[in-house]
CSV table of C-alpha atoms and ligand atoms in Angstrom, one decimal:
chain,number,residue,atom,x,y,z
Y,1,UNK,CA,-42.3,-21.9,-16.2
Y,2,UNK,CA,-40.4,-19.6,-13.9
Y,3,UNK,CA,-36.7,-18.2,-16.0
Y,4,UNK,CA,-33.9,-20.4,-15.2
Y,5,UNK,CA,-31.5,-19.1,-12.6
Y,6,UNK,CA,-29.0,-17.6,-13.8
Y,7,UNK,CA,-25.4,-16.1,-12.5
Y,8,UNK,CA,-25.2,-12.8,-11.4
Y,9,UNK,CA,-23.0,-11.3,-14.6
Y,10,UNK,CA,-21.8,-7.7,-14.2
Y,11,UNK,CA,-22.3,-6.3,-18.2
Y,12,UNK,CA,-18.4,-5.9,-18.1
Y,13,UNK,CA,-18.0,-9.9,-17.5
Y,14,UNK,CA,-19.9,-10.7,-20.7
Y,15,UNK,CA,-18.4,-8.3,-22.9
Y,16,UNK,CA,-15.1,-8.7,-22.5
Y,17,UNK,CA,-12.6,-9.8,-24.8
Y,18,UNK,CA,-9.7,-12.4,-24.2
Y,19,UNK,CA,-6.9,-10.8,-22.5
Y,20,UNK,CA,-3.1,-11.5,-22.7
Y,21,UNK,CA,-1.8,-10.0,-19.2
Y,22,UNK,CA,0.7,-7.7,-18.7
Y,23,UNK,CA,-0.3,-4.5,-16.2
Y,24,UNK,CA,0.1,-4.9,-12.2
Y,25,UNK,CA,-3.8,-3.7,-12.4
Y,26,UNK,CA,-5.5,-1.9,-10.4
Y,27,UNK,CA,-2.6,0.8,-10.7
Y,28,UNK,CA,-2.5,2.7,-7.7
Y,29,UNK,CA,-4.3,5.7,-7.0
Y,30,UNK,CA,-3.7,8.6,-4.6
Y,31,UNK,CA,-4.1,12.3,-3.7
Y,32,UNK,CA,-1.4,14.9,-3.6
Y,33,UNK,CA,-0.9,16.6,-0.7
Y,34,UNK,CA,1.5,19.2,-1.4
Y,35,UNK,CA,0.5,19.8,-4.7
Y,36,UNK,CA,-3.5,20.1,-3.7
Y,37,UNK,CA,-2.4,23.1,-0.6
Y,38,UNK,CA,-0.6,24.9,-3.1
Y,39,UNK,CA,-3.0,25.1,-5.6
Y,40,UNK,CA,-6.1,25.1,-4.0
Y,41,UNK,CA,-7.4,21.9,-5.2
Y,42,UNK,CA,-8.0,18.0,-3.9
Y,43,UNK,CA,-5.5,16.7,-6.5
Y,44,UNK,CA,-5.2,13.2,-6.8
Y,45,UNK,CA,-3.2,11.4,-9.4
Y,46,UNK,CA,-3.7,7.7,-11.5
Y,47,UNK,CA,-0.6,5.9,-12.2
Y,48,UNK,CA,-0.5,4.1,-15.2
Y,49,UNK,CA,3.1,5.2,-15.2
Y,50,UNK,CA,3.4,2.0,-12.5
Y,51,UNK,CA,1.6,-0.7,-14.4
Y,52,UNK,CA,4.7,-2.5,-13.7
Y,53,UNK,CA,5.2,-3.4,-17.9
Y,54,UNK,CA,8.9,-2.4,-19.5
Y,55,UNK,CA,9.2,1.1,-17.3
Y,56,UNK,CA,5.2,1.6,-17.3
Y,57,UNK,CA,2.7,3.7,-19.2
Y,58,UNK,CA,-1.1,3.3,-20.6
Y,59,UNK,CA,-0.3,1.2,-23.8
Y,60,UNK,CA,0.5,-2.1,-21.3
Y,61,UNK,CA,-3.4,-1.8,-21.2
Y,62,UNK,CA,-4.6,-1.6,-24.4
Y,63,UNK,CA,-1.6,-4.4,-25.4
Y,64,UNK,CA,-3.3,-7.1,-23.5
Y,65,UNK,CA,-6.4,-7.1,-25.3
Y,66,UNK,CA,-4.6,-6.2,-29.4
Y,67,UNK,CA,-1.6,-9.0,-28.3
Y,68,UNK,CA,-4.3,-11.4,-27.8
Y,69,UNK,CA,-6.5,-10.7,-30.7
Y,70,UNK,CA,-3.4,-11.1,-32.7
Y,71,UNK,CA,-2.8,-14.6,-31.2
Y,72,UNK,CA,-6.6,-15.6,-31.2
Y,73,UNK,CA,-6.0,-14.4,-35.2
Y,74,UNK,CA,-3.1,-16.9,-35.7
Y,75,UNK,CA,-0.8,-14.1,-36.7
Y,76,UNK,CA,3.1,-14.6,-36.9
Y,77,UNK,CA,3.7,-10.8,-37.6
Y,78,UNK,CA,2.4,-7.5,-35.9
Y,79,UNK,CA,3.3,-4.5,-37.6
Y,80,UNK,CA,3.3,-0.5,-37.0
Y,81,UNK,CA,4.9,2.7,-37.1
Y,82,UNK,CA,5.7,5.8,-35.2
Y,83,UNK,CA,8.2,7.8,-33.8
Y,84,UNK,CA,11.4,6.1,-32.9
Y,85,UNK,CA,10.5,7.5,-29.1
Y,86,UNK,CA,7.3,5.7,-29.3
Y,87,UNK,CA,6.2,5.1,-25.8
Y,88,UNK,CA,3.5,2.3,-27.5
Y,89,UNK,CA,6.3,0.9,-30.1
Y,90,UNK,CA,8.9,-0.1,-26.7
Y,91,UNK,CA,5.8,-1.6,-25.0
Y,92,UNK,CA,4.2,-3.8,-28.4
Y,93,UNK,CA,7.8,-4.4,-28.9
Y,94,UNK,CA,8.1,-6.3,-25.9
Y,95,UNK,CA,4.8,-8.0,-25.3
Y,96,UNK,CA,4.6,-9.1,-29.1
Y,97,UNK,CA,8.4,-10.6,-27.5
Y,98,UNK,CA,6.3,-12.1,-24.8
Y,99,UNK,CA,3.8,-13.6,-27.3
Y,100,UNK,CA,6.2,-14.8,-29.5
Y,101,UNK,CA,5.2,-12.7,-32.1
Y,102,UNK,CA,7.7,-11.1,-34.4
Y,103,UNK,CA,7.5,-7.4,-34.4
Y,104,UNK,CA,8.3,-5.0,-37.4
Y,105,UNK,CA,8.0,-1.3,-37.4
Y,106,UNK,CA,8.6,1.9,-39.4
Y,107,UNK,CA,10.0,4.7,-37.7
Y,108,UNK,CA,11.3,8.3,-38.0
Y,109,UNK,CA,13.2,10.2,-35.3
Y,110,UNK,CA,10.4,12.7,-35.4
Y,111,UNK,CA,7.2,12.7,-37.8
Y,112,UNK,CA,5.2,15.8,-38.0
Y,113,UNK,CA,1.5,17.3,-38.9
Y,114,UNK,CA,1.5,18.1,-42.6
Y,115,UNK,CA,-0.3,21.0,-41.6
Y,116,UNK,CA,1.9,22.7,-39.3
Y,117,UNK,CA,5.4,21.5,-41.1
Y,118,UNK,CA,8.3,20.3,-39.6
Y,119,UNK,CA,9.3,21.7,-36.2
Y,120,UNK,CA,12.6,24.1,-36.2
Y,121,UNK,CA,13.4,23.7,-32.6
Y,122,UNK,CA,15.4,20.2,-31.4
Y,123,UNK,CA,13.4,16.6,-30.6
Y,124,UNK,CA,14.3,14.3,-28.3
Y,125,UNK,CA,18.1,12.8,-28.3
Y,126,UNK,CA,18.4,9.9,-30.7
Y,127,UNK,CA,19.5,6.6,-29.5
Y,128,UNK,CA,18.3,7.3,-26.1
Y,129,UNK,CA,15.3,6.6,-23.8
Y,130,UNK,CA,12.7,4.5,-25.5
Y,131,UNK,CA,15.2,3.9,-28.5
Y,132,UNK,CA,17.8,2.1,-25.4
Y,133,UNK,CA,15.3,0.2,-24.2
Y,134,UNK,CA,13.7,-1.1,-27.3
Y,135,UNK,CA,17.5,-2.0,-28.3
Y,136,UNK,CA,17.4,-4.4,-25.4
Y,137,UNK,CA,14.3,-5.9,-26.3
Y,138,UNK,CA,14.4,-6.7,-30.2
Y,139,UNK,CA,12.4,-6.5,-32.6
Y,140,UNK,CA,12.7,-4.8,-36.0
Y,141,UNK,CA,12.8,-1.1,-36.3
Y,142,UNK,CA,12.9,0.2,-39.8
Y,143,UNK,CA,14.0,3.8,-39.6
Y,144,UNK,CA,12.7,6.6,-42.3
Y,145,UNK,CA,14.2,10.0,-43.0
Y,146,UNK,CA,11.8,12.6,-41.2
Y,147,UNK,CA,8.5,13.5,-42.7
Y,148,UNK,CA,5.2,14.2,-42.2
Y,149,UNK,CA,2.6,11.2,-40.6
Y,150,UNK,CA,0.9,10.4,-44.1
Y,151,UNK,CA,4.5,9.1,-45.3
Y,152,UNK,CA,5.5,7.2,-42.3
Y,153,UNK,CA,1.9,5.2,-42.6
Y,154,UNK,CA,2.7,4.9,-45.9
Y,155,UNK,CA,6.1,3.3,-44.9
Y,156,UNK,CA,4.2,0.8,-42.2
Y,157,UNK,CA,1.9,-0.5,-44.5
Y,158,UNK,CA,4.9,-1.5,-46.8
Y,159,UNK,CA,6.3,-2.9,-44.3
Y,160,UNK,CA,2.9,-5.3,-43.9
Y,161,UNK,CA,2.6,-5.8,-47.8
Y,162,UNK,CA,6.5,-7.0,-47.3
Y,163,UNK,CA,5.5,-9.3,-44.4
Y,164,UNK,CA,2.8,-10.3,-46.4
Y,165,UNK,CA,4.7,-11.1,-49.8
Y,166,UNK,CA,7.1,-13.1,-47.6
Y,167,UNK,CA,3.9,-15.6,-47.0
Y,168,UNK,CA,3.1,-14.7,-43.4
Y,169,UNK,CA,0.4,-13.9,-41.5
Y,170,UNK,CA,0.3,-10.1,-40.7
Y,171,UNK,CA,-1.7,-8.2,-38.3
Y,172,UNK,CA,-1.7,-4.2,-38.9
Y,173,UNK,CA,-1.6,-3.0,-35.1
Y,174,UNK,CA,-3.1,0.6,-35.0
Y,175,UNK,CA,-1.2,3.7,-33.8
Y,176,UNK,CA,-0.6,3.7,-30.3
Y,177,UNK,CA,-2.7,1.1,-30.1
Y,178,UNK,CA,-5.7,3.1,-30.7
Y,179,UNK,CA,-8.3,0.4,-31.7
Y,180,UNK,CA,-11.6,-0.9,-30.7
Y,181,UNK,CA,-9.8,-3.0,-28.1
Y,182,UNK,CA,-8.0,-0.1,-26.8
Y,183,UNK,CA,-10.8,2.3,-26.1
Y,184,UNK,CA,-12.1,-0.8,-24.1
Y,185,UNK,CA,-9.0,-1.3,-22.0
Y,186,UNK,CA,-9.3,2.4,-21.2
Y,187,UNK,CA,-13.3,2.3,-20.8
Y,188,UNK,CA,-12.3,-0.4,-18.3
Y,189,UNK,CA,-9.5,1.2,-16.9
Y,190,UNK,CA,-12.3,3.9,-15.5
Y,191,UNK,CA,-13.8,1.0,-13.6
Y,192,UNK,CA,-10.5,1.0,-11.4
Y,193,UNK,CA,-11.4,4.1,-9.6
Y,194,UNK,CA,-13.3,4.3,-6.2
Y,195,UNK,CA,-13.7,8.0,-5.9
Y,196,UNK,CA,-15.9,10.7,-7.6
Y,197,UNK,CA,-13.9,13.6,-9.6
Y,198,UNK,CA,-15.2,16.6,-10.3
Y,199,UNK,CA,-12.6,16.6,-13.9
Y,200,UNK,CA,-9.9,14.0,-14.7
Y,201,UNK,CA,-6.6,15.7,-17.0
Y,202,UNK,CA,-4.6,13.5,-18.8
Y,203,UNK,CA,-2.5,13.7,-22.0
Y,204,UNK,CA,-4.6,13.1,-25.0
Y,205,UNK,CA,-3.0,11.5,-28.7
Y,206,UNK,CA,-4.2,8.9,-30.8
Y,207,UNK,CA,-7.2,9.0,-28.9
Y,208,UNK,CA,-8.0,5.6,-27.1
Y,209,UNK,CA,-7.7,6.9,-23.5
Y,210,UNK,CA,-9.4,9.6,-24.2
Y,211,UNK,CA,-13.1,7.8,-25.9
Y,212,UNK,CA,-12.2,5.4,-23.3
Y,213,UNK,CA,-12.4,7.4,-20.1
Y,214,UNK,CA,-15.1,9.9,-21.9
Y,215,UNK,CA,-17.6,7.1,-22.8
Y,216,UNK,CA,-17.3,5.9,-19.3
Y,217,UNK,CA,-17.8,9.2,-18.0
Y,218,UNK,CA,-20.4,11.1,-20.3
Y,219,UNK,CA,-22.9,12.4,-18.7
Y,220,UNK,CA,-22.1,11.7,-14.9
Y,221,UNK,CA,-20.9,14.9,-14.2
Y,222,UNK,CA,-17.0,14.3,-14.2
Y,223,UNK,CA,-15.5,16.5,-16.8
Y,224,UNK,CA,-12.8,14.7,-19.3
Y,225,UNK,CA,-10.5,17.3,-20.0
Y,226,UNK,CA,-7.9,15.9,-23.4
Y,227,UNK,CA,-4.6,17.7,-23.3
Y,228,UNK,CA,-3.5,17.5,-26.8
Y,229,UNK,CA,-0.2,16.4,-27.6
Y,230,UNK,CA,-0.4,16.6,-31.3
Y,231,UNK,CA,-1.0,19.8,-33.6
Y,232,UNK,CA,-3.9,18.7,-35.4
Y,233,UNK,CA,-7.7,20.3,-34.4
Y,234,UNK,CA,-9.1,17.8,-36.7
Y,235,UNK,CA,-8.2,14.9,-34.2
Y,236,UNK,CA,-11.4,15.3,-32.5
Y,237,UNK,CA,-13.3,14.4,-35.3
Y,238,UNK,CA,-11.2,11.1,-35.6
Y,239,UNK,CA,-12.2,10.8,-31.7
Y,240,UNK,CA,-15.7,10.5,-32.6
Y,241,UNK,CA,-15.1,7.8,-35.8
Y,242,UNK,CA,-13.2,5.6,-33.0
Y,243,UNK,CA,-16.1,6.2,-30.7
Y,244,UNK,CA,-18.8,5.4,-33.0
Y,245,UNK,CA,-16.9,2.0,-33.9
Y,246,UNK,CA,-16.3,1.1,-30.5
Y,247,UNK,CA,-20.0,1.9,-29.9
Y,248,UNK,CA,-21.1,-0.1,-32.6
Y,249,UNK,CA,-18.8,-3.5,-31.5
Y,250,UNK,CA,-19.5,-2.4,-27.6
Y,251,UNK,CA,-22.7,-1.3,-27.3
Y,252,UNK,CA,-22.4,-0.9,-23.3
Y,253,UNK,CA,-19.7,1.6,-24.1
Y,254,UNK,CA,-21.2,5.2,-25.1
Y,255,UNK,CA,-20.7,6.8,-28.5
Y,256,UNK,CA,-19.0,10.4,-27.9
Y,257,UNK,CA,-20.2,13.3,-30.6
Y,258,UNK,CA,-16.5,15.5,-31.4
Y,259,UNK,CA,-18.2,18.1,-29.5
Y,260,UNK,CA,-18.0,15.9,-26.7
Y,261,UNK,CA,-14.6,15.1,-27.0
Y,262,UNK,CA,-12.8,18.5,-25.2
Y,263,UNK,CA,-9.4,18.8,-26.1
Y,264,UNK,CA,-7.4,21.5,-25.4
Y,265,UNK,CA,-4.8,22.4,-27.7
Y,266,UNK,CA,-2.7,25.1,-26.3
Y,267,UNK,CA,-0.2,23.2,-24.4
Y,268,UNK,CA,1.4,21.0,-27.7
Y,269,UNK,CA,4.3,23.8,-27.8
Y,270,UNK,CA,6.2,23.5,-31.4
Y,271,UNK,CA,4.9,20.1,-31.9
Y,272,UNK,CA,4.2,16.5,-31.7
Y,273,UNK,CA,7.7,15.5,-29.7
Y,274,UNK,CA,8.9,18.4,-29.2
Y,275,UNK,CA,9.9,19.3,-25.3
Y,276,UNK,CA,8.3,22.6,-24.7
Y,277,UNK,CA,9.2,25.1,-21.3
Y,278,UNK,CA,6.0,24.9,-20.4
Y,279,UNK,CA,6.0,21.2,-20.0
Y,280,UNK,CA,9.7,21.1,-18.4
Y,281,UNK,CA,8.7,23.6,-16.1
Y,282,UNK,CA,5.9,21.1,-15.2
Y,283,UNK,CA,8.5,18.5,-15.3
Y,284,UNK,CA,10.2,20.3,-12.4
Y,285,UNK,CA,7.5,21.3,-10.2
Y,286,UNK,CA,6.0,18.0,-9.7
Y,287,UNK,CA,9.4,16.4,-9.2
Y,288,UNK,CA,10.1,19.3,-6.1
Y,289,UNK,CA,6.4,18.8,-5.0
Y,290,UNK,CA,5.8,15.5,-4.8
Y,291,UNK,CA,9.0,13.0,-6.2
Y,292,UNK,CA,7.0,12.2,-9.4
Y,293,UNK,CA,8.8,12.3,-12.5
Y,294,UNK,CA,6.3,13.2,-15.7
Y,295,UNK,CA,7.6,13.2,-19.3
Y,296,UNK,CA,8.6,15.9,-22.2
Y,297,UNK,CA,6.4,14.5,-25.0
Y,298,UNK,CA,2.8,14.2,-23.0
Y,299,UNK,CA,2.3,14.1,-19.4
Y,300,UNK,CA,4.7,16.9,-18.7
Y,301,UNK,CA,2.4,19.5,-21.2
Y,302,UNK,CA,-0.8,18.2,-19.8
Y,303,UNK,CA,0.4,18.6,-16.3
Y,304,UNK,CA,1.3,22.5,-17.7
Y,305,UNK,CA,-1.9,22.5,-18.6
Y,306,UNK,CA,-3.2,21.8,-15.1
Y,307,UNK,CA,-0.7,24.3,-13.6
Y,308,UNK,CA,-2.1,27.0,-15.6
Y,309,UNK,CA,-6.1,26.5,-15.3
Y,310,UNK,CA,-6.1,25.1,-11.8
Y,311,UNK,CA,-6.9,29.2,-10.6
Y,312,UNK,CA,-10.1,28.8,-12.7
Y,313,UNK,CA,-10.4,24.7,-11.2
Y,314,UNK,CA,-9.8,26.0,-8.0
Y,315,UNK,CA,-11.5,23.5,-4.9
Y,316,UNK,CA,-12.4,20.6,-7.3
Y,317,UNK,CA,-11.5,17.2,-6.8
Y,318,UNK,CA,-9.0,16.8,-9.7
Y,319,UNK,CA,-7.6,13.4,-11.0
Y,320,UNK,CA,-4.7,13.7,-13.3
Y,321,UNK,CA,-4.2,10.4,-14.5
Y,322,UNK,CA,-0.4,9.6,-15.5
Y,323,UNK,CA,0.0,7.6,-18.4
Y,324,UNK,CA,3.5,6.9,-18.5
Y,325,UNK,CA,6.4,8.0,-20.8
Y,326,UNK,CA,9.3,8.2,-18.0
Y,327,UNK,CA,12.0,6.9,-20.5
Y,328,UNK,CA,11.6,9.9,-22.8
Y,329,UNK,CA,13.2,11.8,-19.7
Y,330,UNK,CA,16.5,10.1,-20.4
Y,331,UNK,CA,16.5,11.0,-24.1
Y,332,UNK,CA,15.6,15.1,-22.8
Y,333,UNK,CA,19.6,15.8,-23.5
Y,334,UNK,CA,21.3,18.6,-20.9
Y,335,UNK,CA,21.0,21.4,-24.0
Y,336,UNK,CA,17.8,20.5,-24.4
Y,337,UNK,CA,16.6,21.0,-20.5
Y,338,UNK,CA,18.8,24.3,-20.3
Y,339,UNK,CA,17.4,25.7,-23.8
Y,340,UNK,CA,13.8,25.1,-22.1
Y,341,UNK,CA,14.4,26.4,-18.4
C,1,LIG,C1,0.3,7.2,-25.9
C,1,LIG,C2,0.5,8.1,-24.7
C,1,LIG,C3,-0.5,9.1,-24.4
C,1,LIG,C4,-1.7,9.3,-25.2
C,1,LIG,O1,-2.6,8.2,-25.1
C,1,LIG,P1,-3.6,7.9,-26.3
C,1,LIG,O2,-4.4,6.8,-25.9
C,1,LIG,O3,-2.7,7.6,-27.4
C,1,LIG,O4,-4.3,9.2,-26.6
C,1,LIG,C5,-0.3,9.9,-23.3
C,1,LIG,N1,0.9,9.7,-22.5
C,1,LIG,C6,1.8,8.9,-22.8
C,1,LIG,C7,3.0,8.8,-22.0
C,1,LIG,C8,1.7,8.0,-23.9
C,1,LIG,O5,2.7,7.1,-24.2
């Protein structure tokens, strides 16, 4: 008996999970002219910061797919933490808004790596940027003395037991919104691109975009490069746990071994949130180059990043893909900037 027709599928069709939208996708895509001459390579750049989703950035992408699970769970309640300048707290704060989800989080101005200590030189301006914005928007910000990332998780999942002990329905949403669901947005986010890249530079933190775009990539011959944003040497190994899950729920989507996962750590300046000169020096140059504005917490250190190798990069096709963070540029207060430059 000949096999019943079937429809074409692509693999990506079947496997996806429900989605709750919120990106202007495919975000544009497009080489840099100026920047490319003077540096000797075909730059081109990605632009999450234009998915179009409360002043842009990568997290609108993973939110569609962990706002929809929480709906598809029943959930009343989604819950995090991070710093008050959270680029993925302003965007869960308003699509859990959207969903009509309430939305509780514990914060702190600026958490730091046990390991490294608290940072001695000024954060970002409290009040401002991110903090403005998620103001406007509601949702419930619980703020925490400073301290190191062990105690503010400690404070969110209090802040869930609370929920709980009230009698609702809870959902724990990971750290920016690194999850299953968010390496997937990310592993699909690669599918958005219609040329070939030699390497592709972005910022690199709680490690979603990073499995994401390296499981799509591994072994193709385009070079993920991680700019770390975040102190810790250790994250890699977390890299590969989120990999191996992701793997084990998606099989299409490759698992990545840590030593797979390249990271390079000597952009983070003082620390996690911390403006370095480096990175406003980055800041600058792009803005002169080409009129696009990076940030002071990620994109601005990964783009140093790209500044300093691109001698030893020199005539690859490059992508550095933006993931966001422009409102952390109105929290970078005039001392700050003039400190740095
Ligand atoms: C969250 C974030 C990153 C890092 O992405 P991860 O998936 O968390 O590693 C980079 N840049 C900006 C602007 C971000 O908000």
């Amino acid at each position: 008996m000949p096999e019943p027709r079937r429809l074409a599928r692509s693999p990506i069709a079947s496997m996806e999970p429900n989605r709750f939208p919120l990106a202007l996708l495919p975000t544009p895509c497009h080489p840099l002219a100026r920047a490319s001459k003077e540096l000797g390579l075909d730059l081109w750049i990605k632009r999450d910061d234009l998915t179009g989703f409360v002043m842009g950035g990568n997290k609108a992408r993973k939110l569609e797919y962990l706002i929809q699970q929480a709906l598809d769970l029943r959930v009343e309640v989604v819950v995090s933490c991070g710093a008050a300048h959270s680029n993925f707290l302003r965007q869960l704060a308003a699509a859990a808004e959207m969903a009509g989800l309430e939305f509780r989080a514990a914060v702190m101005e600026c958490p730091y790596d046990s390991g490294a200590g608290p940072p001695t030189s000024q954060g970002l301006a409290p009040g401002f940027g991110n903090q403005q914005i998620c103001s406007i928007i509601g949702g419930k910000f619980v703020f925490f003395p400073d301290g190191d990332w062990e105690t503010l998780f400690a404070h969110g999942y209090a802040l869930e037991d609370q929920a709980i002990a009230e009698g609702k329905r809870a959902l724990w949403i990971p750290v920016g919104g690194s999850s299953k669901l968010g390496v997937f947005a990310l592993w699909k986010a690669a599918q958005e691109l219609t040329e070939r890249f030699d390497r592709i530079v972005f910022a690199s933190s709680s490690g979603s975009t990073h499995v994401g775009l390296g499981s799509f990539f591994k072994s193709s011959g385009t070079e993920i490069y991680g700019v770390a944003c975040d102190p810790e040497p250790e994250i890699a190994k977390d890299f590969a746990e989120l990999s191996k899950e992701t793997h084990e729920e998606f099989p299409l989507i490759h698992e990545l071994k840590p030593e797979e996962l390249k990271l390079d750590f000597g952009f983070v300046g003082e620390g996690y949130g911390i403006p370095s000169q480096a990175g406003n020096e980055a800041i600058r140059w792009l803005a002169q180059r080409e009129g696009i504005l990076l940030d002071p917490v990620y994109t601005g250190k990964a783009f140093a990043a790209l500044l300093h190798h691109a001698p030893r990069w020199r005539g690859e096709r490059l992508l550095f893909w933006h993931t966001g963070g422009i409102p952390s540029l109105f929290a970078l207060d005039r001392h700050t900037w003039d400190l740095n430059s």
